[in-house]
Short mmCIF file of C-alpha atoms in Angstrom, two decimals:
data_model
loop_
_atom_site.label_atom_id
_atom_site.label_comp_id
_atom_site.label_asym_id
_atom_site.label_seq_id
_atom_site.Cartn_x
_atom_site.Cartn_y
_atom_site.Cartn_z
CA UNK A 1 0.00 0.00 0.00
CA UNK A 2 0.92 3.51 -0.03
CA UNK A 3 1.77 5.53 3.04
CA UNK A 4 0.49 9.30 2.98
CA UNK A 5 3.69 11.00 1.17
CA UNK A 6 3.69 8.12 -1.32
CA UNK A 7 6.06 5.56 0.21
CA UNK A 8 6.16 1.97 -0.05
CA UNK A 9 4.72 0.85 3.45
CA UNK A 10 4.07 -2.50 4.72
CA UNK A 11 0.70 -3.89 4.66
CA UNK A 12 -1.13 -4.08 8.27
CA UNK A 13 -4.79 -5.94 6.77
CA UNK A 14 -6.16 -6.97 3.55
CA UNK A 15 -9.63 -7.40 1.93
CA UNK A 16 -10.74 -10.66 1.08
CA UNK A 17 -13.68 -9.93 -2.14
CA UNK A 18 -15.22 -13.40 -1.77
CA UNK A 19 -17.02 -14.08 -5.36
CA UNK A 20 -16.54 -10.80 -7.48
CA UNK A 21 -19.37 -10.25 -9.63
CA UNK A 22 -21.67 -12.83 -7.34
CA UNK A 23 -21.53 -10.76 -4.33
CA UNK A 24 -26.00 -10.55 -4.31
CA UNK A 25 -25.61 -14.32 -4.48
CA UNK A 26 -23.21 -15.10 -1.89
CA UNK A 27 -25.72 -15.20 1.05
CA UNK A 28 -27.52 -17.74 -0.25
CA UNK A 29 -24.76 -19.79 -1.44
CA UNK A 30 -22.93 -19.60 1.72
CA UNK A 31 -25.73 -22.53 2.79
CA UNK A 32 -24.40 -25.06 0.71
CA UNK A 33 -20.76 -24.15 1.20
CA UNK A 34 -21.94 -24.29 4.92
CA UNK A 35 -23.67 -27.57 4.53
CA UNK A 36 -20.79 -29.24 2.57
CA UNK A 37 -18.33 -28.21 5.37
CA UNK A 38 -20.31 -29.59 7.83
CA UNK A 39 -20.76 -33.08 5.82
CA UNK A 40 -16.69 -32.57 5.23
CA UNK A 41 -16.41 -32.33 9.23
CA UNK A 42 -18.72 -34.89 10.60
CA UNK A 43 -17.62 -37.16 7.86
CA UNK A 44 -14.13 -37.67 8.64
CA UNK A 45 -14.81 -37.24 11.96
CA UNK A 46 -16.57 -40.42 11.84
CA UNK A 47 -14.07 -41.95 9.72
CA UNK A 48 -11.49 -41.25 12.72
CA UNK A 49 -13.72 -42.55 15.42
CA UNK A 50 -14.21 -45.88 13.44
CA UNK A 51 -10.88 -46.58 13.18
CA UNK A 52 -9.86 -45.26 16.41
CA UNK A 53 -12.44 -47.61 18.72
CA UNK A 54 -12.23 -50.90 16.04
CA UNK A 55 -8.98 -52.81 17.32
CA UNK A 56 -9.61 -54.52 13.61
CA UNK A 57 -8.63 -51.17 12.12
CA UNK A 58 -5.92 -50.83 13.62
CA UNK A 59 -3.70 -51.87 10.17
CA UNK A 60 -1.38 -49.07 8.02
CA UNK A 61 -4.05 -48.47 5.64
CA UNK A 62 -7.07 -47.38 7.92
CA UNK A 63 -4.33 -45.26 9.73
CA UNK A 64 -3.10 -43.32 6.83
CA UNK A 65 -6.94 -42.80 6.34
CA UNK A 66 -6.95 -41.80 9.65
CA UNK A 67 -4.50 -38.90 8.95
CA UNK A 68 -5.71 -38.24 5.67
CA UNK A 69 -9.46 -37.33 7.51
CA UNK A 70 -7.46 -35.56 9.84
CA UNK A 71 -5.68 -32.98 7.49
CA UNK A 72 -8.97 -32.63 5.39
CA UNK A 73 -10.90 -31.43 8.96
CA UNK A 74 -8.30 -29.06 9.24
CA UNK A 75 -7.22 -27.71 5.83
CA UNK A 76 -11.39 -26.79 5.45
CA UNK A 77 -11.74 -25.62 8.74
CA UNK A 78 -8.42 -23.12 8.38
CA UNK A 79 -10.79 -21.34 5.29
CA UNK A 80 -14.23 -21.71 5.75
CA UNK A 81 -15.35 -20.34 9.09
CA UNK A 82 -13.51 -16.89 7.45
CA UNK A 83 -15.54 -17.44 4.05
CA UNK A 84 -18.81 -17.82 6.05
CA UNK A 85 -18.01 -14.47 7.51
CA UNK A 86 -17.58 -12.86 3.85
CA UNK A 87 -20.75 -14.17 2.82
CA UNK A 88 -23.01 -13.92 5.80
CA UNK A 89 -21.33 -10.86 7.55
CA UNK A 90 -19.52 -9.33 5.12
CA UNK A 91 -16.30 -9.74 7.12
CA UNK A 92 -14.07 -8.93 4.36
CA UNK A 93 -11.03 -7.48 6.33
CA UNK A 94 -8.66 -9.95 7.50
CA UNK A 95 -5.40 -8.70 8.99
CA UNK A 96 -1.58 -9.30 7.67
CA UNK A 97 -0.57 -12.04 10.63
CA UNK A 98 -4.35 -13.32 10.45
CA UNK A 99 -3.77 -13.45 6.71
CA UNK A 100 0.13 -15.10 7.19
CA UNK A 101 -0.53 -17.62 9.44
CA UNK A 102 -4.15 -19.05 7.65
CA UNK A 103 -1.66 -18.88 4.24
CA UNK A 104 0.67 -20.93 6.48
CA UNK A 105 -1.51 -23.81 7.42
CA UNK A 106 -3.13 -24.10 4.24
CA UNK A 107 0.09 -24.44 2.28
CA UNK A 108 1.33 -26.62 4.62
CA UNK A 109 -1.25 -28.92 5.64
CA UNK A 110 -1.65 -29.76 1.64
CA UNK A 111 2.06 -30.91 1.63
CA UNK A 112 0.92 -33.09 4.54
CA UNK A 113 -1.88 -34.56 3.08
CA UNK A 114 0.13 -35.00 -0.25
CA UNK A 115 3.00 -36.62 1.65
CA UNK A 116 0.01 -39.01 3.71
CA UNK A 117 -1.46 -39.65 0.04
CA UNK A 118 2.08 -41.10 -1.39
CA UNK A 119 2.59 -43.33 2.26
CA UNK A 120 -1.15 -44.55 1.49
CA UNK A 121 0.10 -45.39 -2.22
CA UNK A 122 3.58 -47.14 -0.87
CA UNK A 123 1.29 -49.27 1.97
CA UNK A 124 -0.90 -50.43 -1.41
CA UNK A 125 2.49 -51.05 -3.29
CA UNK A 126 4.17 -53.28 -0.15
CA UNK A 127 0.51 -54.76 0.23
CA UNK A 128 0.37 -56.04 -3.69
CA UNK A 129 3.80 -56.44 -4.47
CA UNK A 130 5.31 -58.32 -1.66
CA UNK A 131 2.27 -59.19 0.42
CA UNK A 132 4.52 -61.58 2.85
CA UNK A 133 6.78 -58.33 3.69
CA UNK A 134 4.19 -56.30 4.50
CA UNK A 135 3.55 -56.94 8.04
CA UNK A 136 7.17 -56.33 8.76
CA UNK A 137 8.13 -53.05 6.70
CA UNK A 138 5.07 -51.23 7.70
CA UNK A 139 4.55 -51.76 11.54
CA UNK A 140 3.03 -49.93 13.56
CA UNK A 141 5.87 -47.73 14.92
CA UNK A 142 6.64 -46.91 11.32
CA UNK A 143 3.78 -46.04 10.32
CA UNK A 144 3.20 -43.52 13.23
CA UNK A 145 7.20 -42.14 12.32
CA UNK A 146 5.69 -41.79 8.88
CA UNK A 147 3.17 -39.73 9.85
CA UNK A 148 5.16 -37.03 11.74
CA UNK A 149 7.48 -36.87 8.82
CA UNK A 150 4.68 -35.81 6.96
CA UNK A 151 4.13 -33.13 9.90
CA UNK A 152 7.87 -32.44 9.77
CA UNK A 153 7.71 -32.23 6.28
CA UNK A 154 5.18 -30.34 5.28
CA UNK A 155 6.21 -27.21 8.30
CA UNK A 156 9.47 -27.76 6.78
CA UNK A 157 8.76 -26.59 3.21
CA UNK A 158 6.42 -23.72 4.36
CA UNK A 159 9.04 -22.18 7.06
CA UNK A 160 10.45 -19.80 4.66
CA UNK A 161 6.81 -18.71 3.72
CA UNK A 162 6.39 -16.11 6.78
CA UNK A 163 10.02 -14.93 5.88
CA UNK A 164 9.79 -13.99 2.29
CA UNK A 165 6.29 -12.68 2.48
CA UNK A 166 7.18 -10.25 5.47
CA UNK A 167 10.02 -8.96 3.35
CA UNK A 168 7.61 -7.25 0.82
CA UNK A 169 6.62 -3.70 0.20
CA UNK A 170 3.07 -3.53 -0.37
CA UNK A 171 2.36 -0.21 -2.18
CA UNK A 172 -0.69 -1.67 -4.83
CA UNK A 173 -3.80 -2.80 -4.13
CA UNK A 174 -4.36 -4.17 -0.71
CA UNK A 175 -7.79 -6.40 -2.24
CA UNK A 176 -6.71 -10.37 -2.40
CA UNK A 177 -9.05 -12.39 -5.53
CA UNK A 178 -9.84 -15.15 -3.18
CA UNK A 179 -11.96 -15.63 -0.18
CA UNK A 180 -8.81 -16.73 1.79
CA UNK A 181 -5.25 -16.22 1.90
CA UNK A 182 -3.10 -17.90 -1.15
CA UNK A 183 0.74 -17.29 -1.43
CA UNK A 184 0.35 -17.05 -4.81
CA UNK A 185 -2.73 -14.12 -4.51
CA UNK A 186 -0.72 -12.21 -1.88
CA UNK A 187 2.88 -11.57 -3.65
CA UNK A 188 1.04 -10.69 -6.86
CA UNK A 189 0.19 -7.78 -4.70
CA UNK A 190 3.39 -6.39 -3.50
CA UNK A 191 5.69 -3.37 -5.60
CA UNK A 192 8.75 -5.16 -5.20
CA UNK A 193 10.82 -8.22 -7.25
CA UNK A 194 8.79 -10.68 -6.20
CA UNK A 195 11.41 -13.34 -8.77
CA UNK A 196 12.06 -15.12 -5.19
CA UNK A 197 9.03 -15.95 -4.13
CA UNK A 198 8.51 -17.18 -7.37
CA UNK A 199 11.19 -19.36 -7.53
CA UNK A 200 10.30 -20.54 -3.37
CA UNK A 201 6.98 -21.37 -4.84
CA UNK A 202 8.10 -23.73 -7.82
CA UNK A 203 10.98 -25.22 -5.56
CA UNK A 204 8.11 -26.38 -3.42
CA UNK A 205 5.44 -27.39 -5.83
CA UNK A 206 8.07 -29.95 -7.97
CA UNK A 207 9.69 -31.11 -4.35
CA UNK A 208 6.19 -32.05 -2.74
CA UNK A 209 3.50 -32.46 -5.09
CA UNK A 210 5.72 -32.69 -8.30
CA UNK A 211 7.72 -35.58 -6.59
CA UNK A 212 4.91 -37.35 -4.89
CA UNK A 213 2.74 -37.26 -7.43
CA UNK A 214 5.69 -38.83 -9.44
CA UNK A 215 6.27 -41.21 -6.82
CA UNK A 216 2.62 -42.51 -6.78
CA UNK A 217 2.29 -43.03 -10.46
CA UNK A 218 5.37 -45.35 -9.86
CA UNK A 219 4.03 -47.10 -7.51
CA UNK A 220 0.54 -47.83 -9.20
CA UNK A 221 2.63 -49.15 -12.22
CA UNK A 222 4.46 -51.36 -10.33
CA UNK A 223 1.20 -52.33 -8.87
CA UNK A 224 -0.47 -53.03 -12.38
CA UNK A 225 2.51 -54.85 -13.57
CA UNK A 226 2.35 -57.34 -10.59
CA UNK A 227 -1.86 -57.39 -10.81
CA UNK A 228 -1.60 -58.18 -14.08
CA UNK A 229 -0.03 -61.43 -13.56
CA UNK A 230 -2.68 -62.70 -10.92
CA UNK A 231 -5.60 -64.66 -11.49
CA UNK A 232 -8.79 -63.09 -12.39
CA UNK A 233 -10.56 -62.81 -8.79
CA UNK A 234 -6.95 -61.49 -7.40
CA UNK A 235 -6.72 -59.07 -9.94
CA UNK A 236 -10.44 -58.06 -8.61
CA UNK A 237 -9.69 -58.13 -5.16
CA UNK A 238 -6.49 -56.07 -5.94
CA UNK A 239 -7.60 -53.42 -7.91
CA UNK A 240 -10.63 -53.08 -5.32
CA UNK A 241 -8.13 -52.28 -2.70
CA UNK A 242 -6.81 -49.50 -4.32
CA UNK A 243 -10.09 -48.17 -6.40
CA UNK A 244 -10.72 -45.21 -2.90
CA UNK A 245 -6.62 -44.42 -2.69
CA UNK A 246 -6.27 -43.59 -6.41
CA UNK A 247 -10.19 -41.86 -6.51
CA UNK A 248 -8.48 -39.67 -3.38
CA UNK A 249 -5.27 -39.13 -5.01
CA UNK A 250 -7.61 -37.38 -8.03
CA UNK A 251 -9.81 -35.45 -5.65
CA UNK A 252 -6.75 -33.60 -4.09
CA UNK A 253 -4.19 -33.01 -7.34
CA UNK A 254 -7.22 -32.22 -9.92
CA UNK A 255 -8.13 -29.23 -8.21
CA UNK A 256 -4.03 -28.23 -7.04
CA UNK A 257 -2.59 -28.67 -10.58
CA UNK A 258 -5.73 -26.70 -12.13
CA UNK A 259 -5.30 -24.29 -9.88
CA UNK A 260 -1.60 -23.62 -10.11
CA UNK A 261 -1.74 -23.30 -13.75
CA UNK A 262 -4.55 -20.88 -13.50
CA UNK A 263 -2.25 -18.93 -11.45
CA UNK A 264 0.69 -19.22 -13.51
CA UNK A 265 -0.53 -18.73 -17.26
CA UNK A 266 -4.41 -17.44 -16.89
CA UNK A 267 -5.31 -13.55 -17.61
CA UNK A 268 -5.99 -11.11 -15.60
CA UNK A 269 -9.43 -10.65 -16.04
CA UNK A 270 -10.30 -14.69 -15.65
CA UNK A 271 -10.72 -13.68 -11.65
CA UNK A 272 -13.67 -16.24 -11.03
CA UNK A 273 -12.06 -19.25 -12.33
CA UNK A 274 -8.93 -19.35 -9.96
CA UNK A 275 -11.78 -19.08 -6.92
CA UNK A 276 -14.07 -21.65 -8.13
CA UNK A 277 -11.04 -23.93 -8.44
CA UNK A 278 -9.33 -22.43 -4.95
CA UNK A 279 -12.76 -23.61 -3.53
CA UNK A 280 -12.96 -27.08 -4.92
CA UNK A 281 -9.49 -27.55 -4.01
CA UNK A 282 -10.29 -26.70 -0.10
CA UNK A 283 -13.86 -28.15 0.08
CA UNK A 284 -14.37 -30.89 -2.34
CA UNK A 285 -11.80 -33.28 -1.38
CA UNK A 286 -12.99 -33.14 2.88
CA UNK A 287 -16.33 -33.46 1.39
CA UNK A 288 -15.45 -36.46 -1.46
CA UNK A 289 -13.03 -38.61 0.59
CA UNK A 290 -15.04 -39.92 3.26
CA UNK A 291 -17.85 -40.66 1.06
CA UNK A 292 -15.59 -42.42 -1.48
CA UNK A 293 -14.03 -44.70 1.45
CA UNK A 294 -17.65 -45.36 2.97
CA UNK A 295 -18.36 -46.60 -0.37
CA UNK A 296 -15.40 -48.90 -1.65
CA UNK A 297 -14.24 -49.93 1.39
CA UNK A 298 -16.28 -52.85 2.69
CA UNK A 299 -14.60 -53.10 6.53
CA UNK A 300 -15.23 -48.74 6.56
CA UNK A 301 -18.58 -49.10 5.47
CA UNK A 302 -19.60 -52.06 7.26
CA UNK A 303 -18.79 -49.98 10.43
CA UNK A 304 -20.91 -46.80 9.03
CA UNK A 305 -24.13 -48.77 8.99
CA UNK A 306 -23.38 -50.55 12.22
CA UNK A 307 -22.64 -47.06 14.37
CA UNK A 308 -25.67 -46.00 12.66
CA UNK A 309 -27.67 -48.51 12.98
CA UNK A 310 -27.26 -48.88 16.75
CA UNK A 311 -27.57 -45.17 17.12
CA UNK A 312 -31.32 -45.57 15.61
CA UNK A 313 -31.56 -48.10 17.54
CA UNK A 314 -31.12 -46.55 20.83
CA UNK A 315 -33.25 -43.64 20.18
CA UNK A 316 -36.47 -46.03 19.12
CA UNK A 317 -38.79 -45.88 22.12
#
């Protein structure tokens, strides 16, 4: 922003717009958004709490699904309460540590889940691949070391974030194009080189996403190559053990990539296209993920209906 004799000065708030060109609209669609964030919650919520309280569960894969619920409760819940407030309240003003620290955890909680999506795609290649290994490579213990590296990781890769976004001038515009804070949104804003941000930002998209997304497509050809010498019914059984990984694995890069290239090489004056897809990518894949395991997986689903069922049961007279 610009101080009062025309100075660069640093930025103390900025305005989040919500849906430009919708803003009539975005009362009423703040109930769905609502609604989907609540099904997002309460269904990985109850994903955790089955495979907490069944001993049965208690195996690397329903972990890692464990964790995976976990980061998708907390990526939507670090944007939407503040999006609710745009819409409903018109809470637009959110200020520069506010702003830092939500652009923090989103950023890093996605290299999280992206690191918890490539340990769900190794367990599936150990499980296929050498299926009499399994139970010693991925214990317990390791599987729980595994899942703070992924913490590790992924506060690792963002530590740098607060740094290089503190050391900009903001003398522009002080209005962000999205109804939360992006890193991407925010440097676009300041009157300085911003060439090292730039460069931060592509050093972490190929050395998280880039690489595990790399990394899983490796693993799922190893996987065909080995399915593809199995009987028929094994082949089945197989590929339906890995049908809700690779559907979840979609659900979160889909939106990421689309989004990042939207960034990168769309125009200026495409500004509702990068929000629909920021969205999707922080609300669709909470919402989708439970849903898709509830479905495919028979031992997941089997415990829906039963916690379910016994809660109806209960409350009959």
């Amino acid at each position: 922003m610009v101080g009062p004799n025309g100075n660069e000065s640093s930025a103390t708030y900025f305005i989040l717009i919500g849906l430009p060109g919708l803003e009539e609209a975005q009362f009423w669609l703040a109930f769905p958004l609502c609604s989907l964030y609540l099904i997002a919650v309460l269904g990985n919520l109850t994903i955790i709490y089955i495979v907490r309280t069944e001993h049965s569960l208690h195996e690397p894969m329903y972990i890692f699904l464990c964790m995976l619920s976990g980061l998708d409760v907390l990526i939507s819940t670090s944007s939407m309460p503040k999006m609710m407030a745009i819409f409903w309240f018109n809470s637009t003003t959110i200020q520069f540590d506010a702003c830092l620290l939500q652009m923090f955890a989103i950023h890093s909680l996605s290299g999280m889940e992206s690191t918890v999506l490539l340990a769900m795609a190794f367990d599936r290649y150990v499980a296929i691949c050498h299926p009499l290994r399994h139970a010693t490579v991925l214990t317990l213990p390791r599987v729980t070391k595994i899942g703070m590296a992924a913490v590790v990781r992924g506060v690792a890769l963002m530590a740098p974030l607060p740094v290089f976004i503190k050391r900009l001038p903001f003398c522009r515009s002080n209005i962000l194009s999205h109804s939360y804070c992006l890193h991407q949104d925010v440097m676009k804003l300041a009157c300085a080189d911003i060439h090292v941000n730039i460069i931060y930002g592509l050093i972490v998209i190929i050395s998280a996403i880039g690489l595990d997304s790399l990394l899983i497509s490796l693993s799922y050809l190893l996987i065909l190559k080995t399915v593809l010498g199995l009987t028929r019914e094994a082949q089945a059984k197989a590929f339906g053990t890995c049908v809700s990984h690779v559907c979840a694995v979609f659900i979160f890069y889909v939106p990421f990539i689309g989004l990042s290239m939207v960034h990168r090489f769309g125009k200026p004056h495409d500004s509702l296209l990068p929000i629909i897809l920021a969205n999707t990518y922080l609300l669709v894949p909470p919402v989708l993920n439970p849903i898709v395991y509830g479905v495919k997986t028979k031992e997941i689903r089997q415990r829906i209906l039963r916690l379910f069922h016994v809660t109806t049961h209960t409350l009959d007279p």
